[in-house]
Tab-separated table of C-alpha atoms in Angstrom:
chain	number	residue	atom	x	y	z
A	1	SER	CA	39.311	-28.819	-57.521
A	2	GLN	CA	38.142	-32.406	-57.247
A	3	GLN	CA	34.854	-31.532	-55.645
A	4	GLY	CA	31.513	-32.063	-57.256
A	5	GLU	CA	29.945	-28.896	-58.583
A	6	GLU	CA	26.169	-28.758	-58.553
A	7	ASP	CA	24.104	-26.839	-61.079
A	8	PRO	CA	21.840	-24.945	-60.627
A	9	GLN	CA	22.820	-23.817	-57.152
A	10	ALA	CA	19.256	-22.869	-56.312
A	11	LEU	CA	15.968	-24.167	-57.627
A	12	SER	CA	12.403	-23.247	-56.782
A	13	ILE	CA	9.530	-25.378	-58.078
A	14	GLN	CA	5.860	-26.032	-57.463
A	15	GLU	CA	4.789	-29.147	-55.641
A	16	GLY	CA	4.148	-31.937	-58.110
A	17	GLU	CA	6.751	-30.748	-60.609
A	18	ASN	CA	9.977	-32.570	-61.341
A	19	ALA	CA	13.321	-31.199	-60.185
A	20	THR	CA	16.585	-31.898	-61.974
A	21	MET	CA	20.031	-31.139	-60.619
A	22	ASN	CA	23.336	-31.637	-62.348
A	23	CYS	CA	26.773	-32.344	-60.969
A	24	SER	CA	30.148	-32.142	-62.673
A	25	TYR	CA	33.513	-33.341	-61.438
A	26	LYS	CA	37.055	-33.398	-62.748
A	27	THR	CA	38.846	-36.589	-61.769
A	28	SER	CA	38.388	-40.344	-62.107
A	29	ILE	CA	35.905	-41.731	-59.658
A	30	ASN	CA	35.012	-45.052	-58.082
A	31	ASN	CA	31.449	-43.963	-57.392
A	32	LEU	CA	29.337	-40.870	-56.955
A	33	GLN	CA	26.952	-40.314	-54.075
A	34	TRP	CA	24.028	-37.943	-53.618
A	35	TYR	CA	23.005	-36.664	-50.196
A	36	ARG	CA	20.195	-34.503	-48.889
A	37	GLN	CA	20.393	-32.098	-45.961
A	38	ASN	CA	17.386	-30.501	-44.382
A	39	SER	CA	17.851	-27.215	-42.583
A	40	GLY	CA	19.888	-27.682	-39.436
A	41	ARG	CA	20.174	-31.433	-39.757
A	42	GLY	CA	22.725	-34.032	-40.780
A	43	LEU	CA	23.167	-35.407	-44.255
A	44	VAL	CA	20.982	-38.253	-45.435
A	45	HIS	CA	22.300	-40.612	-48.073
A	46	LEU	CA	20.095	-40.882	-51.168
A	47	ILE	CA	21.849	-42.939	-53.826
A	48	LEU	CA	25.292	-44.344	-54.583
A	49	ILE	CA	26.023	-44.980	-58.263
A	50	ARG	CA	29.181	-46.839	-59.223
A	51	SER	CA	31.418	-45.845	-62.101
A	52	ASN	CA	30.291	-48.824	-64.185
A	53	GLU	CA	26.601	-47.949	-63.764
A	54	ARG	CA	24.708	-45.498	-65.942
A	55	GLU	CA	21.394	-45.104	-64.139
A	56	LYS	CA	19.916	-45.909	-60.770
A	57	HIS	CA	16.483	-45.481	-59.229
A	58	SER	CA	15.233	-45.214	-55.679
A	59	GLY	CA	11.562	-44.385	-55.210
A	60	ARG	CA	10.982	-40.967	-56.785
A	61	LEU	CA	14.691	-40.443	-57.348
A	62	ARG	CA	16.593	-41.169	-60.532
A	63	VAL	CA	20.337	-40.702	-60.846
A	64	THR	CA	22.361	-40.896	-64.031
A	65	LEU	CA	26.116	-40.994	-64.442
A	66	ASP	CA	28.125	-40.206	-67.565
A	67	THR	CA	31.784	-40.870	-66.814
A	68	SER	CA	32.861	-39.742	-70.294
A	69	LYS	CA	31.440	-36.293	-69.551
A	70	LYS	CA	32.283	-36.480	-65.861
A	71	SER	CA	28.751	-35.557	-64.934
A	72	SER	CA	25.773	-36.854	-63.009
A	73	SER	CA	22.173	-35.791	-62.627
A	74	LEU	CA	19.571	-36.243	-59.915
A	75	LEU	CA	15.902	-36.176	-60.864
A	76	ILE	CA	13.182	-35.912	-58.249
A	77	THR	CA	9.789	-36.717	-59.722
A	78	ALA	CA	6.466	-35.446	-58.397
A	79	SER	CA	8.165	-33.223	-55.826
A	80	ARG	CA	6.700	-32.675	-52.376
A	81	ALA	CA	7.123	-29.873	-49.882
A	82	ALA	CA	9.163	-32.292	-47.769
A	83	ASP	CA	11.745	-32.455	-50.575
A	84	THR	CA	12.787	-28.895	-49.703
A	85	ALA	CA	16.448	-29.291	-48.776
A	86	SER	CA	20.015	-28.884	-49.934
A	87	TYR	CA	21.237	-31.637	-52.242
A	88	PHE	CA	24.916	-32.512	-52.451
A	89	CYS	CA	26.740	-34.614	-54.958
A	90	ALA	CA	29.940	-36.220	-53.750
A	91	PRO	CA	32.195	-38.065	-56.153
A	92	PHE	CA	34.481	-40.619	-54.534
A	93	CYS	CA	37.760	-39.717	-56.179
A	94	TYR	CA	40.641	-42.036	-56.894
A	95	GLY	CA	43.844	-40.580	-55.569
A	96	SER	CA	42.393	-38.717	-52.644
A	97	ASN	CA	40.145	-41.660	-51.682
A	98	ARG	CA	37.651	-39.177	-50.323
A	99	LEU	CA	34.159	-37.958	-50.992
A	100	ALA	CA	34.503	-34.499	-52.537
A	101	PHE	CA	31.332	-32.618	-51.639
A	102	GLY	CA	30.237	-29.614	-53.637
A	103	LYS	CA	28.531	-26.542	-52.201
A	104	GLY	CA	25.119	-28.073	-52.638
A	105	ASN	CA	21.985	-27.245	-54.533
A	106	GLN	CA	19.187	-25.555	-52.597
A	107	VAL	CA	15.790	-26.817	-53.678
A	108	VAL	CA	12.580	-25.176	-52.506
A	109	VAL	CA	9.300	-26.935	-53.244
A	110	ILE	CA	6.356	-24.572	-52.950
A	111	PRO	CA	3.131	-26.199	-51.706
B	1	GLU	CA	19.403	-49.997	-36.307
B	2	ALA	CA	20.718	-46.982	-34.401
B	3	GLY	CA	22.350	-44.303	-36.482
B	4	VAL	CA	25.473	-42.300	-35.824
B	5	VAL	CA	25.203	-40.535	-32.499
B	6	GLN	CA	26.883	-37.243	-31.747
B	7	SER	CA	27.008	-35.049	-28.704
B	8	PRO	CA	26.580	-32.339	-27.814
B	9	ARG	CA	24.222	-31.035	-30.477
B	10	TYR	CA	25.086	-27.431	-29.736
B	11	LYS	CA	28.014	-25.778	-28.025
B	12	ILE	CA	28.738	-22.133	-27.321
B	13	ILE	CA	32.160	-21.225	-25.968
B	14	GLU	CA	34.403	-18.230	-25.717
B	15	LYS	CA	37.492	-18.044	-27.873
B	16	LYS	CA	40.629	-19.649	-26.480
B	17	GLN	CA	38.550	-22.188	-24.561
B	18	PRO	CA	38.820	-25.910	-25.291
B	19	VAL	CA	35.925	-27.929	-26.689
B	20	ALA	CA	35.354	-31.609	-27.392
B	21	PHE	CA	32.886	-33.470	-29.554
B	22	TRP	CA	31.929	-37.115	-29.223
B	23	CYS	CA	30.773	-39.593	-31.845
B	24	ASN	CA	29.441	-43.140	-31.645
B	25	PRO	CA	29.346	-44.756	-35.101
B	26	ILE	CA	26.983	-47.393	-36.407
B	27	SER	CA	27.809	-50.768	-34.921
B	28	GLY	CA	30.174	-52.727	-37.126
B	29	HIS	CA	31.382	-49.748	-39.133
B	30	ASN	CA	35.161	-49.786	-39.161
B	31	THR	CA	35.557	-46.456	-40.936
B	32	LEU	CA	34.825	-43.233	-39.090
B	33	TYR	CA	35.056	-39.679	-40.396
B	34	TRP	CA	35.017	-36.203	-38.958
B	35	TYR	CA	33.898	-33.417	-41.272
B	36	LEU	CA	33.684	-29.668	-40.928
B	37	GLN	CA	30.794	-27.859	-42.594
B	38	ASN	CA	30.702	-24.103	-42.902
B	39	LEU	CA	27.500	-22.263	-43.700
B	40	GLY	CA	26.555	-22.594	-47.349
B	41	GLN	CA	29.294	-25.123	-48.034
B	42	GLY	CA	29.561	-28.864	-48.323
B	43	PRO	CA	31.319	-30.951	-45.675
B	44	GLU	CA	35.107	-31.030	-45.742
B	45	LEU	CA	36.965	-34.032	-44.403
B	46	LEU	CA	39.091	-33.448	-41.332
B	47	ILE	CA	40.143	-36.983	-40.509
B	48	ARG	CA	39.317	-40.582	-41.417
B	49	TYR	CA	39.868	-43.596	-39.190
B	50	GLU	CA	40.116	-47.215	-40.177
B	51	ASN	CA	39.436	-48.953	-36.888
B	52	GLU	CA	41.675	-47.082	-34.416
B	53	GLU	CA	44.185	-45.855	-36.997
B	54	ALA	CA	43.993	-42.349	-38.428
B	55	VAL	CA	44.695	-43.043	-42.099
B	56	ASP	CA	43.869	-39.618	-43.544
B	57	ASP	CA	44.419	-36.586	-41.335
B	58	SER	CA	46.089	-34.324	-43.862
B	59	GLN	CA	43.350	-31.693	-43.535
B	60	LEU	CA	43.289	-31.644	-39.743
B	61	PRO	CA	44.854	-28.426	-38.360
B	62	LYS	CA	47.133	-30.204	-35.973
B	63	ASP	CA	48.226	-27.116	-34.081
B	64	ARG	CA	44.855	-26.886	-32.389
B	65	PHE	CA	42.803	-29.922	-33.428
B	66	SER	CA	43.245	-33.458	-32.186
B	67	ALA	CA	41.210	-36.609	-32.488
B	68	GLU	CA	41.241	-40.096	-31.129
B	69	ARG	CA	39.354	-43.312	-31.628
B	70	LEU	CA	40.170	-45.590	-28.756
B	71	LYS	CA	39.303	-49.259	-29.223
B	72	GLY	CA	38.180	-48.500	-32.758
B	73	VAL	CA	34.634	-47.545	-31.813
B	74	ASP	CA	33.781	-44.142	-30.297
B	75	SER	CA	35.738	-41.091	-31.284
B	76	THR	CA	36.370	-37.636	-29.893
B	77	LEU	CA	37.443	-34.503	-31.710
B	78	LYS	CA	39.025	-31.738	-29.681
B	79	ILE	CA	39.864	-28.122	-30.369
B	80	GLN	CA	42.240	-26.309	-28.055
B	81	PRO	CA	42.212	-23.374	-28.073
B	82	ALA	CA	39.141	-22.517	-30.108
B	83	GLU	CA	39.203	-19.533	-32.455
B	84	LEU	CA	36.339	-17.464	-33.841
B	85	GLY	CA	36.796	-19.067	-37.255
B	86	ASP	CA	36.110	-22.507	-35.816
B	87	SER	CA	32.405	-21.711	-35.612
B	88	ALA	CA	30.818	-24.326	-37.846
B	89	VAL	CA	29.007	-27.649	-37.798
B	90	TYR	CA	31.149	-30.682	-37.006
B	91	LEU	CA	29.800	-33.855	-38.563
B	92	CYS	CA	30.714	-37.420	-37.784
B	93	ALA	CA	30.055	-40.215	-40.256
B	94	SER	CA	30.748	-43.926	-40.472
B	95	SER	CA	30.799	-46.574	-43.162
B	96	LEU	CA	31.610	-50.221	-43.645
B	97	ASP	CA	34.372	-49.324	-46.085
B	98	GLN	CA	35.824	-46.038	-47.327
B	99	LYS	CA	34.263	-46.548	-50.781
B	100	GLU	CA	30.788	-47.324	-49.471
B	101	THR	CA	27.889	-45.222	-48.276
B	102	GLN	CA	28.695	-42.883	-45.431
B	103	TYR	CA	26.075	-42.414	-42.731
B	104	PHE	CA	26.125	-39.067	-41.008
B	105	GLY	CA	25.226	-38.046	-37.512
B	106	PRO	CA	23.165	-34.916	-36.759
B	107	GLY	CA	26.291	-32.846	-36.168
B	108	THR	CA	27.479	-30.510	-33.430
B	109	ARG	CA	26.901	-26.838	-34.092
B	110	LEU	CA	29.748	-24.860	-32.535
B	111	LEU	CA	29.645	-21.140	-31.913
B	112	VAL	CA	32.826	-19.465	-30.724
B	113	LEU	CA	32.318	-15.998	-29.234
């Protein structure tokens, strides 16, 4: 499968803690994108990291990419209750020229 | 800037009935996508348009699904006839280019009874 595979699939943390999610994929990519989806809503784009980049920041979010290991991580610092959502990694795969979404990682931030 | 607009937000139909979904992408976005999302899963691409041309429809079940993007702007996705297994969320997205950020609409939640 070309799709991104998130790990862990479910995460429960206290507000203020950091949350780290990992993503692995199997093929060559042009970029890798992370999205968030709140219950019953559409997906919101968080960060796009290109294959020649190793790290990217956006506010409280930090994404790393290791193309040699075919893996990426998303770190949310100082989590808030509003960060409760499903987080999807989606590598943009050469060949298929598509975003290959995984099943998502469910994060619950407890106030 | 207005986001991707979809309608309806919810639709309940009986099996074997037809149903249509509408999407208005972000202005200036040439690439438009339709995705299917089942509960507990990530979105799966059904079809991708570059302007008015369907350039990737290999995962669209063509026996019952059809899509069009007239004039390269709005798009409609149709199912006829609907089956119970079609119950899912149908997401529309758009982007400037296929390799760039995709912006998603709120989706249409379909329930087939």
